[in-house]
PDB file of C-alpha atoms in Angstrom:
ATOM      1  CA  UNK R   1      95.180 112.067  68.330  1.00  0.00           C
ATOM      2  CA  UNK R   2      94.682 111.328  72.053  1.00  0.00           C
ATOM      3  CA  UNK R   3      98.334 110.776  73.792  1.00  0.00           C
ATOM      4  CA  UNK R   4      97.399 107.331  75.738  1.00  0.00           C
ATOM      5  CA  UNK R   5      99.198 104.796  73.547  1.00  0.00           C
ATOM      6  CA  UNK R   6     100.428 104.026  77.157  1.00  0.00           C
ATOM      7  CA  UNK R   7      97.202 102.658  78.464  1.00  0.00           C
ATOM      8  CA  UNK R   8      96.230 100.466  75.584  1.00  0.00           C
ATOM      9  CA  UNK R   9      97.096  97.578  76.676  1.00  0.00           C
ATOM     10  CA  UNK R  10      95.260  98.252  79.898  1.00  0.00           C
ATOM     11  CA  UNK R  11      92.001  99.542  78.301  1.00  0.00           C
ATOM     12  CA  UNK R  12      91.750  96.605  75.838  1.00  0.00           C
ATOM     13  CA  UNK R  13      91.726  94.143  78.606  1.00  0.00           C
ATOM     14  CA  UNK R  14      89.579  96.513  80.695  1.00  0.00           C
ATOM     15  CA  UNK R  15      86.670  96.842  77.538  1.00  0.00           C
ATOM     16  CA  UNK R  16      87.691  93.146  77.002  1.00  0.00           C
ATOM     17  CA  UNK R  17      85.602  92.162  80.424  1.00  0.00           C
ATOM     18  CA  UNK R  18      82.260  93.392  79.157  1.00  0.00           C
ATOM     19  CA  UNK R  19      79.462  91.313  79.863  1.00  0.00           C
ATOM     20  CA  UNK R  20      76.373  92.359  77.966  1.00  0.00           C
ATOM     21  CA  UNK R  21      74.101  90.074  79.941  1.00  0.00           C
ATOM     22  CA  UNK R  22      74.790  91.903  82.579  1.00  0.00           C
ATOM     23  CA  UNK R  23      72.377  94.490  81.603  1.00  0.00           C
ATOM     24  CA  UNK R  24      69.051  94.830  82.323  1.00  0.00           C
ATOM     25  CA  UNK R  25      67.692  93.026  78.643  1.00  0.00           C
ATOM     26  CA  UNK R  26      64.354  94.941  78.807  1.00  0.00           C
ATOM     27  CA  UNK R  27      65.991  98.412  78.536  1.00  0.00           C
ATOM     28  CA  UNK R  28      68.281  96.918  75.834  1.00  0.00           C
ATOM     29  CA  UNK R  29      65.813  95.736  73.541  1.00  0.00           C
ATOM     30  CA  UNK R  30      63.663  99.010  73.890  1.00  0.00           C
ATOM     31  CA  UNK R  31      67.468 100.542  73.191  1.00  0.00           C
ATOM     32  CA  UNK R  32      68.009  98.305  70.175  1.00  0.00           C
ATOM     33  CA  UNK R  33      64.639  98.549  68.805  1.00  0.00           C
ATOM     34  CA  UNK R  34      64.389 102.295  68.985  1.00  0.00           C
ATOM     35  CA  UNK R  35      68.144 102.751  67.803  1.00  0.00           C
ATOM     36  CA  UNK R  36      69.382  99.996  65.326  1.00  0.00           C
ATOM     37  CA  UNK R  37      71.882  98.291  67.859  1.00  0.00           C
ATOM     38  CA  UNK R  38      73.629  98.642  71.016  1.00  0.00           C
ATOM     39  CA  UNK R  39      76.059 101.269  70.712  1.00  0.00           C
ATOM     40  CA  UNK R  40      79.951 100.661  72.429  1.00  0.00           C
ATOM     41  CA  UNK R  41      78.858 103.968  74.958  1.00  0.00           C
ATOM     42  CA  UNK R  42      75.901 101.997  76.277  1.00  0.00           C
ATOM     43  CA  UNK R  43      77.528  98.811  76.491  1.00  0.00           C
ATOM     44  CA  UNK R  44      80.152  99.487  78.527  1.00  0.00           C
ATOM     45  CA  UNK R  45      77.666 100.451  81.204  1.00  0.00           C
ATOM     46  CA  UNK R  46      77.478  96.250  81.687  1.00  0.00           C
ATOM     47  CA  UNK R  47      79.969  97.074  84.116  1.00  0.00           C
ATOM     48  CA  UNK R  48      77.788  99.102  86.272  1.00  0.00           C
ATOM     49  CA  UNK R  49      74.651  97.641  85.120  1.00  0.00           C
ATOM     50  CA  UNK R  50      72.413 100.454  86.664  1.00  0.00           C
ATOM     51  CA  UNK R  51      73.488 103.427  84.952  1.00  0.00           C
ATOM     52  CA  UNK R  52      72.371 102.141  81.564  1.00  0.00           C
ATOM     53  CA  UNK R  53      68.964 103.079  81.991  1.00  0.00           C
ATOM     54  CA  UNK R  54      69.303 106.971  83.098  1.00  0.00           C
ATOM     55  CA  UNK R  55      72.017 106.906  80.828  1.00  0.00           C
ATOM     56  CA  UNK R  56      69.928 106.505  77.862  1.00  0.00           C
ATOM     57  CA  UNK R  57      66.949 108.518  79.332  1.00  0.00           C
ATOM     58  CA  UNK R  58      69.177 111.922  79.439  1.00  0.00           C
ATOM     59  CA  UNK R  59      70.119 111.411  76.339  1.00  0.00           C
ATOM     60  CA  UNK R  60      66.382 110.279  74.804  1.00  0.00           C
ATOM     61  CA  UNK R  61      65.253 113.451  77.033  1.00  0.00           C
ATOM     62  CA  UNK R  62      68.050 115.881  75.342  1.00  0.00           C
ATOM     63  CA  UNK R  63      68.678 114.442  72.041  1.00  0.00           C
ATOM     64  CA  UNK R  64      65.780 112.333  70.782  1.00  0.00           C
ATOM     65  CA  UNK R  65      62.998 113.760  71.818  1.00  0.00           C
ATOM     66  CA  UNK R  66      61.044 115.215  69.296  1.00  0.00           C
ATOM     67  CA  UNK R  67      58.723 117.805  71.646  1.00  0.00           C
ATOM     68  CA  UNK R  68      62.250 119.466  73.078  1.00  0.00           C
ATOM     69  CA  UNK R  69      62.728 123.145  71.909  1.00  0.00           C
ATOM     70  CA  UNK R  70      65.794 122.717  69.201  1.00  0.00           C
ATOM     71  CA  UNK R  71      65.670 121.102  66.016  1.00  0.00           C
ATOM     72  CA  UNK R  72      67.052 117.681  65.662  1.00  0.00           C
ATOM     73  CA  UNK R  73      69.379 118.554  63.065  1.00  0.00           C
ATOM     74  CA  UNK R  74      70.633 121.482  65.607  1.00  0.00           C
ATOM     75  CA  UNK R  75      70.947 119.633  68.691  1.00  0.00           C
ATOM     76  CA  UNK R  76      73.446 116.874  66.724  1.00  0.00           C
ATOM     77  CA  UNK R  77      75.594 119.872  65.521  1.00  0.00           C
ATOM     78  CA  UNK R  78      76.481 121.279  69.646  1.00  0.00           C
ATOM     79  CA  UNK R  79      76.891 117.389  69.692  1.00  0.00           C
ATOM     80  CA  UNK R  80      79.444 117.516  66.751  1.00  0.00           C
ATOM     81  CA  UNK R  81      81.053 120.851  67.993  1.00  0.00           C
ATOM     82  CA  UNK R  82      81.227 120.233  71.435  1.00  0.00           C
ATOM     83  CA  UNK R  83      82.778 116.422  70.819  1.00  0.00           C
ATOM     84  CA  UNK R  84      85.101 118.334  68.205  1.00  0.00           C
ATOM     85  CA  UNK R  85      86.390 120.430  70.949  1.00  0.00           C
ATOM     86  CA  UNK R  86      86.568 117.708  73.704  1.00  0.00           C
ATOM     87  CA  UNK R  87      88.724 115.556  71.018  1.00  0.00           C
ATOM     88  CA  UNK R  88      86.510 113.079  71.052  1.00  0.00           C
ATOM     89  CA  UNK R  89      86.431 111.253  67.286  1.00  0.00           C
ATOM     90  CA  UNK R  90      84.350 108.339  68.546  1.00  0.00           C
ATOM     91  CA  UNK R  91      81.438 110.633  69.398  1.00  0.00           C
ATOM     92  CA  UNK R  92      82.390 113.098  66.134  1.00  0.00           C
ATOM     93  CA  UNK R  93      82.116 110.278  64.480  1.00  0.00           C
ATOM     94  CA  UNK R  94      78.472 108.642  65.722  1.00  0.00           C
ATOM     95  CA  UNK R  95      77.260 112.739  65.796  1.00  0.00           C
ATOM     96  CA  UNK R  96      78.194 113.795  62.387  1.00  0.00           C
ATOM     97  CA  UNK R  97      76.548 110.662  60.853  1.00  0.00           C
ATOM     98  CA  UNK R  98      73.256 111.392  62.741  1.00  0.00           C
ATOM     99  CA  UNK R  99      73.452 115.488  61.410  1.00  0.00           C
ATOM    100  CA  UNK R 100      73.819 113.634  57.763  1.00  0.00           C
ATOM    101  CA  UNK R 101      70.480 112.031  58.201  1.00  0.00           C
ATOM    102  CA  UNK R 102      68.758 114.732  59.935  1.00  0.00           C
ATOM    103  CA  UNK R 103      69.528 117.967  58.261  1.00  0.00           C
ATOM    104  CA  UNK R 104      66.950 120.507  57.725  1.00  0.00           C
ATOM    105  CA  UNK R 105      67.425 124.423  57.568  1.00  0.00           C
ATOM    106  CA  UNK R 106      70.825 124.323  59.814  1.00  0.00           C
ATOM    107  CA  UNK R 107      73.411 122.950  57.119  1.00  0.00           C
ATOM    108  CA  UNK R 108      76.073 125.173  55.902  1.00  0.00           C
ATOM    109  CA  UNK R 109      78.611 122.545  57.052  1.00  0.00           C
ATOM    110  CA  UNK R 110      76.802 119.300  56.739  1.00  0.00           C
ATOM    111  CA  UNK R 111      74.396 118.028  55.086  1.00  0.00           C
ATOM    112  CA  UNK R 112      71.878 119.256  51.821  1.00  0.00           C
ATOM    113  CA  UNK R 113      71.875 123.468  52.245  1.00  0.00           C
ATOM    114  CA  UNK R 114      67.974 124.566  52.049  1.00  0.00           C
ATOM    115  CA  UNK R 115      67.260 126.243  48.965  1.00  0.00           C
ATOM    116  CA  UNK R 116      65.816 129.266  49.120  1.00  0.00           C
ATOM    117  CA  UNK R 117      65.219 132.301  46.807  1.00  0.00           C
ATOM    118  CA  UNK R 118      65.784 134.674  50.231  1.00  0.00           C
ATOM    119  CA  UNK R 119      70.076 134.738  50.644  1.00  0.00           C
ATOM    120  CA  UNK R 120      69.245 137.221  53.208  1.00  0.00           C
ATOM    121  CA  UNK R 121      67.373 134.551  55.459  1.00  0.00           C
ATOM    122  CA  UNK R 122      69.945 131.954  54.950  1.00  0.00           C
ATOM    123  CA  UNK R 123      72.384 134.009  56.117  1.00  0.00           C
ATOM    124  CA  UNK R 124      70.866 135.541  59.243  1.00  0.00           C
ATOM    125  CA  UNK R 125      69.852 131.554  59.894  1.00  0.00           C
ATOM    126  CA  UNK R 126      73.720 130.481  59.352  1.00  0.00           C
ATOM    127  CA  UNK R 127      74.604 134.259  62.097  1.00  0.00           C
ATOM    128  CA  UNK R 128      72.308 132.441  64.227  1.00  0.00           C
ATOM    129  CA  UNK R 129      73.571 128.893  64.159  1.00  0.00           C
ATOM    130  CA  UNK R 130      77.019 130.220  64.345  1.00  0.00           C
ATOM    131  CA  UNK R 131      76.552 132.461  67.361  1.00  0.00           C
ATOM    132  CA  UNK R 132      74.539 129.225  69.402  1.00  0.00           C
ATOM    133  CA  UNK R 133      78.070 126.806  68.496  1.00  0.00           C
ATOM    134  CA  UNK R 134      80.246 129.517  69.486  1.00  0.00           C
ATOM    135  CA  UNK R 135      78.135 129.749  72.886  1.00  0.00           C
ATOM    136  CA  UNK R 136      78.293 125.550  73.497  1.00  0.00           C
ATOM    137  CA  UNK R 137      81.956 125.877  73.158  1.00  0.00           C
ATOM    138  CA  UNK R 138      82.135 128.060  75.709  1.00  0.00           C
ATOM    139  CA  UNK R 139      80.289 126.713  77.788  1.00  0.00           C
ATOM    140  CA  UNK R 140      82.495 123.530  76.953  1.00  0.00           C
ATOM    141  CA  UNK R 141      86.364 125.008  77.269  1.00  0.00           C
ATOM    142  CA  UNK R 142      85.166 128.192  79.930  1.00  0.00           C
ATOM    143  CA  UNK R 143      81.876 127.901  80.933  1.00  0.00           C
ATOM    144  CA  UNK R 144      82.730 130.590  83.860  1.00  0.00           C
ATOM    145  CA  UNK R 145      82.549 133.062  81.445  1.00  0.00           C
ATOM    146  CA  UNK R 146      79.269 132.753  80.355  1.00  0.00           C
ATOM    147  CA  UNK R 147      77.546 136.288  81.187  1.00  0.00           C
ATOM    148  CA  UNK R 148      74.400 137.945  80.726  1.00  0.00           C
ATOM    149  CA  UNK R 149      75.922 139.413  77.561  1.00  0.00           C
ATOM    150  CA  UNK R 150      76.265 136.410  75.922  1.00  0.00           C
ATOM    151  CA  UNK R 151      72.099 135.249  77.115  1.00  0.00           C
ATOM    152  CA  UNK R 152      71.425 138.911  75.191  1.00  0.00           C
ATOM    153  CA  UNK R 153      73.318 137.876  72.556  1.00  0.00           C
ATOM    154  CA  UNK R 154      71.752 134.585  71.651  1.00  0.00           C
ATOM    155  CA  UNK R 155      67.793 136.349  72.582  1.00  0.00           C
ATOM    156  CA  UNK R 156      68.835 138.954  70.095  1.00  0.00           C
ATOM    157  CA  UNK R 157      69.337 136.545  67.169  1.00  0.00           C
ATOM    158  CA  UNK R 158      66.259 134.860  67.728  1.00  0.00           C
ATOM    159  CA  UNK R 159      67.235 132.270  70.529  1.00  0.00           C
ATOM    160  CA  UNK R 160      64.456 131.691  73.254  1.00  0.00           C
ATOM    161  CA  UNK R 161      65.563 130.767  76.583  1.00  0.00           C
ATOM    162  CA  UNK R 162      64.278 127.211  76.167  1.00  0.00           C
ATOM    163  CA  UNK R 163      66.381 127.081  73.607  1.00  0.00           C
ATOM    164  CA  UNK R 164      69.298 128.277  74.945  1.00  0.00           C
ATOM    165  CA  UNK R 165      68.991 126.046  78.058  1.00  0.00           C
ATOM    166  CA  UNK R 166      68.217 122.568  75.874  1.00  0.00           C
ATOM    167  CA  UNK R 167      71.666 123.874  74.167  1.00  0.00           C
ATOM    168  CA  UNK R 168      73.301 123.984  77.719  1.00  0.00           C
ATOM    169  CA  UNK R 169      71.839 120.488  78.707  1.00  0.00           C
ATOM    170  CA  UNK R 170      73.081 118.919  75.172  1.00  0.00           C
ATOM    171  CA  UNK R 171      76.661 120.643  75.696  1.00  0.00           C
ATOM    172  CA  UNK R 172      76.747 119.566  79.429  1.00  0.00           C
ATOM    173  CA  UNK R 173      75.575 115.879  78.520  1.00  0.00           C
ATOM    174  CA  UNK R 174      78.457 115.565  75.415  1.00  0.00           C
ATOM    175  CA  UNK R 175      80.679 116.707  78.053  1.00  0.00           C
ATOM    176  CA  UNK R 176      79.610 114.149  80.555  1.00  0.00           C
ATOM    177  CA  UNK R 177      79.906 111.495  77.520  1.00  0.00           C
ATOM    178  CA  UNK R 178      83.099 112.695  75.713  1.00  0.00           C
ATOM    179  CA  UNK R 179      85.002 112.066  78.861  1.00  0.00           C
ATOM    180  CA  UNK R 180      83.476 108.850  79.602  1.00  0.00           C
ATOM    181  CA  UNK R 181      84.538 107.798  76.076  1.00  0.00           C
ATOM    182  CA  UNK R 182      88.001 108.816  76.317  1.00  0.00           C
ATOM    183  CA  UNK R 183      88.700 107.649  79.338  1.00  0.00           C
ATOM    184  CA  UNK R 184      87.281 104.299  78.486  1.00  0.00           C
ATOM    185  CA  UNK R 185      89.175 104.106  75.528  1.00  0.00           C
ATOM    186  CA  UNK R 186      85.950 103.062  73.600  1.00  0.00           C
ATOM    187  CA  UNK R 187      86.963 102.988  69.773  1.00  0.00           C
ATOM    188  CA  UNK R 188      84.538 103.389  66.998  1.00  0.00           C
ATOM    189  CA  UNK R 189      81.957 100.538  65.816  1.00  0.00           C
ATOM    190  CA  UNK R 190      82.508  99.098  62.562  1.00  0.00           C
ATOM    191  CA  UNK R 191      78.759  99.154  62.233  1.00  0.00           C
ATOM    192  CA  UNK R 192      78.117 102.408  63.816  1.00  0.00           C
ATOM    193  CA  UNK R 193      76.184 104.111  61.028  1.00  0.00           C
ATOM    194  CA  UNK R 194      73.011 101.967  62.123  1.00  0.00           C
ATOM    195  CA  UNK R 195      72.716 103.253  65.493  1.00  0.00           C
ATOM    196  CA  UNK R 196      73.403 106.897  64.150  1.00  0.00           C
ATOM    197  CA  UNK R 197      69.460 107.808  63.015  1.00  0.00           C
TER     198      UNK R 197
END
């Protein structure tokens, strides 16, 4: 648990000021319609109204999109692990309901496991998945210590380096957004799960 009891009072009448109409209502429908709802993290861009929209269009451009190198299913796990080790349950949260509802091949810890008749596969896939987390948290907690060894590493398991890069932007973006969270003091949605496809 984050230690900031001592700004509670502050944030609550800080979030308290939102003004929703403040925001451009074009971008929020095409938000909305896309996504369910208006999640807490875009909302309380109403108090900088002009940041919604290439807020949303990083994070269509490194999370949604379907043409970007990683899997859907992968891209919400370096979400999950890199909000994990930013202690950041609002975005764990909102993350590891989207990975429930888009697992594929990548689920050893979430999700429906693939069946398969090859154990072998499965567990070079889980080696590889494993070894691309372990990277994103680096990059999260040290990324100064991110060497060629490590790019040989990740090529050597079967990573490409468009891979490896999308997993860079997704890590550097959940950065960027774990810290707005927290320091926003945005709490979790009692609704969230319908914004979380």
């Amino acid at each position: 648990q984050r230690q900031l009891d001592w700004l509670d009072g502050w944030m609550a009448s800080f979030l308290g000021e939102l003004d929703e109409s403040r925001l451009d209502q074009d971008v929020v429908q095409g938000i909305v319609g896309r996504r369910g709802g208006l999640a807490s993290v875009l909302k309380v861009h109403s108090l900088v109204p002009a940041t919604l929209r290439p807020h949303f269009q990083m994070y269509d451009a490194y999370v949604l999109d379907e043409s970007a190198p990683l899997a859907r299913d992968v891209r919400e796990r370096i979400a999950v692990t890199v909000s994990k080790a930013n202690e950041c349950p609002y975005c764990v949260a909102h993350h590891q309901a989207a990975l429930d509802s888009n697992s594929s091949k990548f689920t050893s810890d979430g999700g429906d496991s693939k069946e398969s008749s090859d154990d072998n596969d499965d567990n070079n896939d889980e080696h590889k998945l494993k070894l691309l987390l372990e990277f994103v948290t680096l990059v999260t907690k040290e990324s100064y210590k991110v060497t060629q060894k490590w790019h040989d590493r990740l090529a050597a398991v079967g990573w490409s380096k468009e891979e490896v890069y999308h997993a860079i932007l997704i890590a550097s973006y959940f950065n960027f957004v774990n810290r707005m969270v927290n320091a926003c003091g945005l709490e979790l949605e009692d609704d969230f799960h319908k914004t979380c496809t």
